[in-house]
Amino acid sequence: MLINNPKLLTSLAELGVERRPAAKLSELTSLGIGGTTDLLRINRHESLPDLLQLLDANHIPHKFLGGGSNLLVNDGELPWVILQLAPPEPGVVLEGNLAHVDAAADLGRTVTFCAKHDLGGMEGLIGVPGTVGGALRMNAGAYGMQIGSYVREVKLYRAGARKIEILSGDQISFEYRHTSFAPDDMMLAVTLELPSKSYQEIIQGIRICNEKRRASQPLGQKSAGCIFKNPPGASAGRMIDELGLKGFHVGDARVSDRHANFFVNAGKATAKDMLSLIAEVRGRVEKVYGVKLENEVVVWNA
Ligand code: EPU
């Protein structure tokens, strides 16, 4: 969706919002898939309520983009604009065992920054691409840990209340790849309480997780991480592998040869290809195992 109302463009500029016209989502997502729309970069959290009011008044739908690493976006001209927080400087401020982190901060850099200051706990997240806000919204986890365990406080824009609020960790429920945030809440910042550990010990943990990840996941390829959630007590990757579906493809959307729950864009895959692949694999798993796999990847195809 392209904004071309001159009055609205002036109001956006007055709010300190930077507009990137016709941004390509294929360049903003790790899958390398997605059509075009205007991207609005937010430089000040405080401008959000006014910005959203302005968009509503002009009947412009929007979606919030984090790091784009767990996202499958439709092809073509998209019927909404994208809002994204500008990367912060600095992204993390430490205070004892507390790390105050901007939602737009890079997750991996945050983990290593904290490690350098002897704060650990998040070693498992080191290879997870994306922003801290994205990780928080879906309670990202790996190797026995999840980010939600360390959350003390979250600053967010609550779309329902149309204002910025601060929630304490115990007001939020963090479950396996799921949180109690509303779909249109926008993460702004988080305070994590991290255990003290020596840098050496943290780095050792990071190395082990990196090795495991390198050995089992297609890291150099365009993907959105795992496509499906693991059903209780089972592994989506193992089931898809057992069905002999590694390498199975629709166009350039392909089940990874390395990890069957990673679907990669092996060239010029479209959202249509990827959605067909997801539907086909889901159908085959359901037929044989009687389990309907749920998406882990977030799909924007409306
Ligand atoms: N397996 C196979 N074939 C495959 C893939 C896996 O047989 O193609 C088997 C493995 O040998 C293992 C079992 O399935 O016995 C589980 O595999 P793995 O250890 O790779 O873990 P996973 O359950 O597939 C989960 C998370 C990953 C996270 C890893 C490591 C989900 C959906 N996936 O994968 O998270 O990195 O554990 O902790 O929860 C993500 O969220 O995007 C993601 C990749």
GROMACS .gro file of C-alpha atoms and ligand atoms in nm:
model
  346
    1MET     CA    1   0.000   0.000   0.000
    2LEU     CA    2   0.150   0.329  -0.107
    3ILE     CA    3   0.074   0.644   0.088
    4ASN     CA    4   0.028   0.935  -0.148
    5ASN     CA    5  -0.186   1.181   0.046
    6PRO     CA    6   0.043   1.490   0.079
    7LYS     CA    7  -0.121   1.605   0.404
    8LEU     CA    8  -0.067   1.265   0.563
    9LEU     CA    9   0.295   1.256   0.445
   10THR     CA   10   0.356   1.594   0.613
   11SER     CA   11   0.196   1.474   0.938
   12LEU     CA   12   0.414   1.159   0.934
   13ALA     CA   13   0.727   1.366   0.891
   14GLU     CA   14   0.618   1.588   1.181
   15LEU     CA   15   0.602   1.278   1.403
   16GLY     CA   16   0.962   1.195   1.313
   17VAL     CA   17   0.845   0.892   1.113
   18GLU     CA   18   1.068   0.805   0.820
   19ARG     CA   19   0.892   0.663   0.513
   20ARG     CA   20   1.056   0.415   0.278
   21PRO     CA   21   0.823   0.397  -0.020
   22ALA     CA   22   0.757   0.058  -0.183
   23ALA     CA   23   0.991  -0.136   0.044
   24LYS     CA   24   1.044  -0.496  -0.066
   25LEU     CA   25   0.955  -0.744   0.208
   26SER     CA   26   1.168  -1.001   0.025
   27GLU     CA   27   1.467  -0.789   0.135
   28LEU     CA   28   1.342  -0.753   0.492
   29THR     CA   29   1.268  -1.117   0.573
   30SER     CA   30   1.510  -1.407   0.622
   31LEU     CA   31   1.303  -1.623   0.383
   32GLY     CA   32   1.359  -1.366   0.106
   33ILE     CA   33   0.988  -1.376   0.019
   34GLY     CA   34   0.728  -1.097   0.021
   35GLY     CA   35   0.581  -0.818  -0.190
   36THR     CA   36   0.601  -0.440  -0.163
   37THR     CA   37   0.452  -0.175   0.062
   38ASP     CA   38   0.547   0.147   0.239
   39LEU     CA   39   0.767   0.101   0.544
   40LEU     CA   40   0.734   0.354   0.827
   41ARG     CA   41   1.035   0.376   1.057
   42ILE     CA   42   0.956   0.497   1.408
   43ASN     CA   43   1.231   0.695   1.576
   44ARG     CA   44   1.050   0.778   1.900
   45HIS     CA   45   0.832   0.530   2.092
   46GLU     CA   46   0.624   0.822   2.220
   47SER     CA   47   0.503   0.903   1.870
   48LEU     CA   48   0.323   0.567   1.836
   49PRO     CA   49  -0.022   0.658   1.976
   50ASP     CA   50  -0.043   0.964   1.745
   51LEU     CA   51   0.091   0.766   1.450
   52LEU     CA   52  -0.165   0.490   1.490
   53GLN     CA   53  -0.445   0.738   1.532
   54LEU     CA   54  -0.333   0.907   1.212
   55LEU     CA   55  -0.325   0.578   1.020
   56ASP     CA   56  -0.669   0.480   1.154
   57ALA     CA   57  -0.817   0.816   1.059
   58ASN     CA   58  -0.685   0.766   0.704
   59HIS     CA   59  -0.807   0.402   0.688
   60ILE     CA   60  -0.455   0.267   0.645
   61PRO     CA   61  -0.410  -0.081   0.795
   62HIS     CA   62  -0.066  -0.166   0.939
   63LYS     CA   63   0.150  -0.450   1.065
   64PHE     CA   64   0.449  -0.443   1.299
   65LEU     CA   65   0.776  -0.583   1.166
   66GLY     CA   66   1.056  -0.698   1.395
   67GLY     CA   67   1.361  -0.866   1.243
   68GLY     CA   68   1.159  -1.054   0.978
   69SER     CA   69   1.320  -1.385   1.071
   70ASN     CA   70   1.007  -1.587   1.153
   71LEU     CA   71   0.781  -1.448   0.889
   72LEU     CA   72   0.620  -1.556   0.561
   73VAL     CA   73   0.475  -1.256   0.372
   74ASN     CA   74   0.245  -1.264   0.070
   75ASP     CA   75   0.357  -1.175  -0.281
   76GLY     CA   76   0.259  -0.865  -0.480
   77GLU     CA   77   0.139  -0.527  -0.357
   78LEU     CA   78   0.050  -0.565   0.009
   79PRO     CA   79  -0.275  -0.416   0.146
   80TRP     CA   80  -0.118  -0.266   0.460
   81VAL     CA   81   0.186  -0.059   0.557
   82ILE     CA   82   0.470  -0.186   0.774
   83LEU     CA   83   0.577  -0.019   1.099
   84GLN     CA   84   0.925  -0.084   1.231
   85LEU     CA   85   1.121   0.062   1.522
   86ALA     CA   86   1.449   0.227   1.424
   87PRO     CA   87   1.748   0.038   1.570
   88PRO     CA   88   1.845   0.192   1.904
   89GLU     CA   89   2.179   0.333   2.012
   90PRO     CA   90   2.276   0.186   2.253
   91GLY     CA   91   2.041  -0.113   2.246
   92VAL     CA   92   2.121  -0.237   2.597
   93VAL     CA   93   2.177  -0.061   2.929
   94LEU     CA   94   2.291  -0.271   3.225
   95GLU     CA   95   2.210  -0.215   3.591
   96GLY     CA   96   2.341  -0.495   3.814
   97ASN     CA   97   2.172  -0.815   3.697
   98LEU     CA   98   1.915  -0.621   3.496
   99ALA     CA   99   1.950  -0.561   3.124
  100HIS     CA  100   1.723  -0.289   2.984
  101VAL     CA  101   1.694  -0.376   2.616
  102ASP     CA  102   1.525  -0.194   2.330
  103ALA     CA  103   1.286  -0.420   2.135
  104ALA     CA  104   1.462  -0.335   1.809
  105ALA     CA  105   1.800  -0.454   1.940
  106ASP     CA  106   1.951  -0.756   1.764
  107LEU     CA  107   1.901  -1.069   1.976
  108GLY     CA  108   2.243  -1.228   1.912
  109ARG     CA  109   2.429  -0.902   1.981
  110THR     CA  110   2.232  -0.857   2.302
  111VAL     CA  111   2.329  -1.206   2.422
  112THR     CA  112   2.699  -1.144   2.353
  113PHE     CA  113   2.693  -0.793   2.502
  114CYS     CA  114   2.544  -0.932   2.826
  115ALA     CA  115   2.798  -1.219   2.821
  116LYS     CA  116   3.084  -0.967   2.810
  117HIS     CA  117   2.942  -0.821   3.130
  118ASP     CA  118   2.917  -1.164   3.298
  119LEU     CA  119   2.541  -1.199   3.253
  120GLY     CA  120   2.428  -1.534   3.113
  121GLY     CA  121   2.120  -1.755   3.084
  122MET     CA  122   2.046  -1.685   2.718
  123GLU     CA  123   2.327  -1.891   2.563
  124GLY     CA  124   2.077  -2.111   2.373
  125LEU     CA  125   1.942  -1.807   2.185
  126ILE     CA  126   2.273  -1.713   2.031
  127GLY     CA  127   2.200  -1.847   1.680
  128VAL     CA  128   1.838  -1.733   1.671
  129PRO     CA  129   1.815  -1.448   1.418
  130GLY     CA  130   1.590  -1.147   1.475
  131THR     CA  131   1.520  -0.874   1.725
  132VAL     CA  132   1.469  -0.895   2.100
  133GLY     CA  133   1.109  -0.774   2.051
  134GLY     CA  134   1.034  -1.056   1.807
  135ALA     CA  135   1.188  -1.314   2.039
  136LEU     CA  136   0.984  -1.177   2.328
  137ARG     CA  137   0.651  -1.171   2.142
  138MET     CA  138   0.671  -1.541   2.060
  139ASN     CA  139   0.882  -1.652   2.356
  140ALA     CA  140   1.171  -1.776   2.144
  141GLY     CA  141   1.364  -2.065   2.290
  142ALA     CA  142   1.625  -2.326   2.214
  143TYR     CA  143   1.837  -2.583   2.393
  144GLY     CA  144   1.624  -2.595   2.705
  145MET     CA  145   1.581  -2.220   2.763
  146GLN     CA  146   1.327  -1.957   2.664
  147ILE     CA  147   1.349  -1.578   2.681
  148GLY     CA  148   1.029  -1.549   2.888
  149SER     CA  149   1.205  -1.700   3.193
  150TYR     CA  150   1.415  -1.385   3.228
  151VAL     CA  151   1.153  -1.115   3.172
  152ARG     CA  152   1.112  -0.871   3.461
  153GLU     CA  153   0.922  -0.595   3.280
  154VAL     CA  154   0.796  -0.511   2.930
  155LYS     CA  155   0.720  -0.172   2.779
  156LEU     CA  156   0.471  -0.207   2.495
  157TYR     CA  157   0.215  -0.023   2.288
  158ARG     CA  158  -0.121  -0.182   2.364
  159ALA     CA  159  -0.333  -0.151   2.055
  160GLY     CA  160  -0.652  -0.228   2.251
  161ALA     CA  161  -0.598   0.055   2.501
  162ARG     CA  162  -0.423   0.274   2.239
  163LYS     CA  163  -0.145   0.365   2.479
  164ILE     CA  164   0.202   0.274   2.594
  165GLU     CA  165   0.199   0.054   2.907
  166ILE     CA  166   0.448  -0.124   3.129
  167LEU     CA  167   0.371  -0.483   3.233
  168SER     CA  168   0.561  -0.678   3.497
  169GLY     CA  169   0.683  -1.026   3.405
  170ASP     CA  170   0.418  -1.196   3.619
  171GLN     CA  171   0.138  -1.021   3.426
  172ILE     CA  172   0.245  -1.201   3.109
  173SER     CA  173   0.216  -1.571   3.042
  174PHE     CA  174   0.500  -1.731   2.850
  175GLU     CA  175   0.434  -2.074   2.706
  176TYR     CA  176   0.601  -2.285   2.437
  177ARG     CA  177   0.635  -2.039   2.142
  178HIS     CA  178   0.333  -1.848   2.269
  179THR     CA  179   0.267  -1.546   2.491
  180SER     CA  180  -0.039  -1.367   2.625
  181PHE     CA  181   0.037  -1.049   2.428
  182ALA     CA  182  -0.243  -0.946   2.189
  183PRO     CA  183  -0.156  -0.994   1.821
  184ASP     CA  184  -0.148  -0.618   1.762
  185ASP     CA  185   0.053  -0.524   2.073
  186MET     CA  186   0.390  -0.378   1.980
  187MET     CA  187   0.693  -0.460   2.193
  188LEU     CA  188   0.900  -0.149   2.270
  189ALA     CA  189   1.151  -0.247   2.539
  190VAL     CA  190   1.215  -0.520   2.793
  191THR     CA  191   1.401  -0.552   3.122
  192LEU     CA  192   1.562  -0.893   3.161
  193GLU     CA  193   1.697  -1.023   3.491
  194LEU     CA  194   1.993  -1.245   3.407
  195PRO     CA  195   2.201  -1.476   3.625
  196SER     CA  196   2.565  -1.382   3.693
  197LYS     CA  197   2.811  -1.618   3.523
  198SER     CA  198   3.169  -1.582   3.417
  199TYR     CA  199   3.233  -1.477   3.057
  200GLN     CA  200   3.433  -1.798   3.005
  201GLU     CA  201   3.145  -2.016   3.120
  202ILE     CA  202   2.893  -1.831   2.902
  203ILE     CA  203   3.117  -1.848   2.595
  204GLN     CA  204   3.162  -2.221   2.648
  205GLY     CA  205   2.780  -2.261   2.656
  206ILE     CA  206   2.746  -2.047   2.342
  207ARG     CA  207   3.005  -2.259   2.159
  208ILE     CA  208   2.822  -2.581   2.241
  209CYS     CA  209   2.488  -2.443   2.120
  210ASN     CA  210   2.650  -2.305   1.802
  211GLU     CA  211   2.802  -2.643   1.722
  212LYS     CA  212   2.472  -2.826   1.775
  213ARG     CA  213   2.293  -2.575   1.556
  214ARG     CA  214   2.554  -2.590   1.280
  215ALA     CA  215   2.534  -2.969   1.281
  216SER     CA  216   2.156  -2.990   1.250
  217GLN     CA  217   2.019  -2.673   1.086
  218PRO     CA  218   2.059  -2.520   0.735
  219LEU     CA  219   2.216  -2.197   0.859
  220GLY     CA  220   2.348  -2.060   0.530
  221GLN     CA  221   2.013  -2.085   0.351
  222LYS     CA  222   1.713  -1.858   0.340
  223SER     CA  223   1.461  -1.987   0.594
  224ALA     CA  224   1.230  -1.875   0.873
  225GLY     CA  225   1.365  -2.129   1.122
  226CYS     CA  226   1.123  -2.407   1.209
  227ILE     CA  227   0.800  -2.391   1.008
  228PHE     CA  228   0.583  -2.592   1.250
  229LYS     CA  229   0.562  -2.605   1.628
  230ASN     CA  230   0.647  -2.940   1.781
  231PRO     CA  231   0.327  -3.112   1.892
  232PRO     CA  232   0.328  -3.221   2.259
  233GLY     CA  233   0.574  -3.507   2.306
  234ALA     CA  234   0.671  -3.529   1.937
  235SER     CA  235   0.906  -3.370   1.685
  236ALA     CA  236   0.768  -3.214   1.366
  237GLY     CA  237   1.112  -3.242   1.202
  238ARG     CA  238   1.141  -3.612   1.277
  239MET     CA  239   0.791  -3.691   1.143
  240ILE     CA  240   0.849  -3.500   0.818
  241ASP     CA  241   1.188  -3.672   0.782
  242GLU     CA  242   1.037  -4.016   0.845
  243LEU     CA  243   0.792  -3.953   0.562
  244GLY     CA  244   1.090  -3.913   0.329
  245LEU     CA  245   1.007  -3.550   0.256
  246LYS     CA  246   1.355  -3.396   0.279
  247GLY     CA  247   1.415  -3.227  -0.057
  248PHE     CA  248   1.041  -3.230  -0.141
  249HIS     CA  249   0.955  -2.901  -0.310
  250VAL     CA  250   0.696  -2.678  -0.469
  251GLY     CA  251   0.884  -2.452  -0.709
  252ASP     CA  252   1.183  -2.319  -0.517
  253ALA     CA  253   1.019  -2.370  -0.175
  254ARG     CA  254   1.192  -2.679  -0.043
  255VAL     CA  255   1.204  -2.898   0.268
  256SER     CA  256   1.564  -2.867   0.386
  257ASP     CA  257   1.789  -3.170   0.334
  258ARG     CA  258   1.948  -3.096   0.669
  259HIS     CA  259   1.648  -3.041   0.899
  260ALA     CA  260   1.302  -3.138   0.780
  261ASN     CA  261   1.120  -2.871   0.983
  262PHE     CA  262   1.314  -2.596   0.802
  263PHE     CA  263   1.165  -2.500   0.466
  264VAL     CA  264   1.410  -2.303   0.257
  265ASN     CA  265   1.382  -2.061  -0.032
  266ALA     CA  266   1.623  -2.230  -0.269
  267GLY     CA  267   1.603  -1.959  -0.537
  268LYS     CA  268   1.296  -1.761  -0.639
  269ALA     CA  269   1.029  -1.915  -0.415
  270THR     CA  270   0.706  -1.719  -0.386
  271ALA     CA  271   0.471  -1.706  -0.088
  272LYS     CA  272   0.229  -1.915  -0.294
  273ASP     CA  273   0.495  -2.188  -0.337
  274MET     CA  274   0.580  -2.185   0.032
  275LEU     CA  275   0.214  -2.192   0.142
  276SER     CA  276   0.145  -2.486  -0.091
  277LEU     CA  277   0.446  -2.671   0.048
  278ILE     CA  278   0.329  -2.607   0.405
  279ALA     CA  279  -0.024  -2.728   0.323
  280GLU     CA  280   0.103  -3.040   0.145
  281VAL     CA  281   0.342  -3.140   0.424
  282ARG     CA  282   0.080  -3.070   0.691
  283GLY     CA  283  -0.169  -3.290   0.503
  284ARG     CA  284   0.074  -3.579   0.468
  285VAL     CA  285   0.174  -3.568   0.835
  286GLU     CA  286  -0.191  -3.561   0.939
  287LYS     CA  287  -0.277  -3.854   0.715
  288VAL     CA  288  -0.004  -4.078   0.854
  289TYR     CA  289   0.035  -3.962   1.215
  290GLY     CA  290  -0.310  -3.815   1.281
  291VAL     CA  291  -0.146  -3.494   1.406
  292LYS     CA  292  -0.235  -3.154   1.259
  293LEU     CA  293   0.084  -2.948   1.275
  294GLU     CA  294   0.045  -2.586   1.380
  295ASN     CA  295   0.248  -2.309   1.214
  296GLU     CA  296   0.539  -2.175   1.410
  297VAL     CA  297   0.616  -1.929   1.132
  298VAL     CA  298   0.395  -1.620   1.132
  299VAL     CA  299   0.206  -1.585   0.803
  300TRP     CA  300   0.091  -1.248   0.663
  301ASN     CA  301  -0.120  -1.348   0.368
  302ALA     CA  302  -0.433  -1.140   0.425
  303EPU     N1  303   1.512  -3.495   1.362
  303EPU     C1  304   1.512  -3.584   1.258
  303EPU     N2  305   1.515  -3.534   1.131
  303EPU     C2  306   1.519  -3.403   1.104
  303EPU     C3  307   1.519  -3.310   1.211
  303EPU     C4  308   1.516  -3.360   1.340
  303EPU     O1  309   1.507  -3.705   1.279
  303EPU     O2  310   1.520  -3.366   0.986
  303EPU     C5  311   1.513  -3.548   1.500
  303EPU     C6  312   1.645  -3.516   1.568
  303EPU     O3  313   1.742  -3.614   1.541
  303EPU     C7  314   1.605  -3.511   1.714
  303EPU     C8  315   1.460  -3.461   1.709
  303EPU     O4  316   1.415  -3.481   1.576
  303EPU     O5  317   1.605  -3.641   1.769
  303EPU     C9  318   1.450  -3.315   1.749
  303EPU     O6  319   1.527  -3.237   1.657
  303EPU     P1  320   1.611  -3.107   1.702
  303EPU     O7  321   1.697  -3.141   1.819
  303EPU     O8  322   1.673  -3.050   1.582
  303EPU     O9  323   1.505  -3.010   1.760
  303EPU     P2  324   1.366  -2.965   1.705
  303EPU    O10  325   1.263  -3.013   1.803
  303EPU    O11  326   1.345  -3.003   1.563
  303EPU    C10  327   1.362  -2.741   1.839
  303EPU    C11  328   1.315  -2.604   1.806
  303EPU    C12  329   1.424  -2.526   1.735
  303EPU    C13  330   1.547  -2.520   1.824
  303EPU    C14  331   1.592  -2.664   1.853
  303EPU    C15  332   1.707  -2.669   1.949
  303EPU    C16  333   1.076  -2.606   1.761
  303EPU    C17  334   0.968  -2.613   1.659
  303EPU     N3  335   1.200  -2.614   1.717
  303EPU    O12  336   1.381  -2.807   1.713
  303EPU    O13  337   1.375  -2.393   1.718
  303EPU    O14  338   1.650  -2.450   1.760
  303EPU    O15  339   1.482  -2.737   1.914
  303EPU    O16  340   1.665  -2.643   2.079
  303EPU    O17  341   1.045  -2.592   1.881
  303EPU    C18  342   1.265  -2.236   1.577
  303EPU    O18  343   1.198  -2.205   1.674
  303EPU    O19  344   1.248  -2.181   1.466
  303EPU    C19  345   1.363  -2.342   1.590
  303EPU    C20  346   1.438  -2.381   1.490
   0.00000   0.00000   0.00000
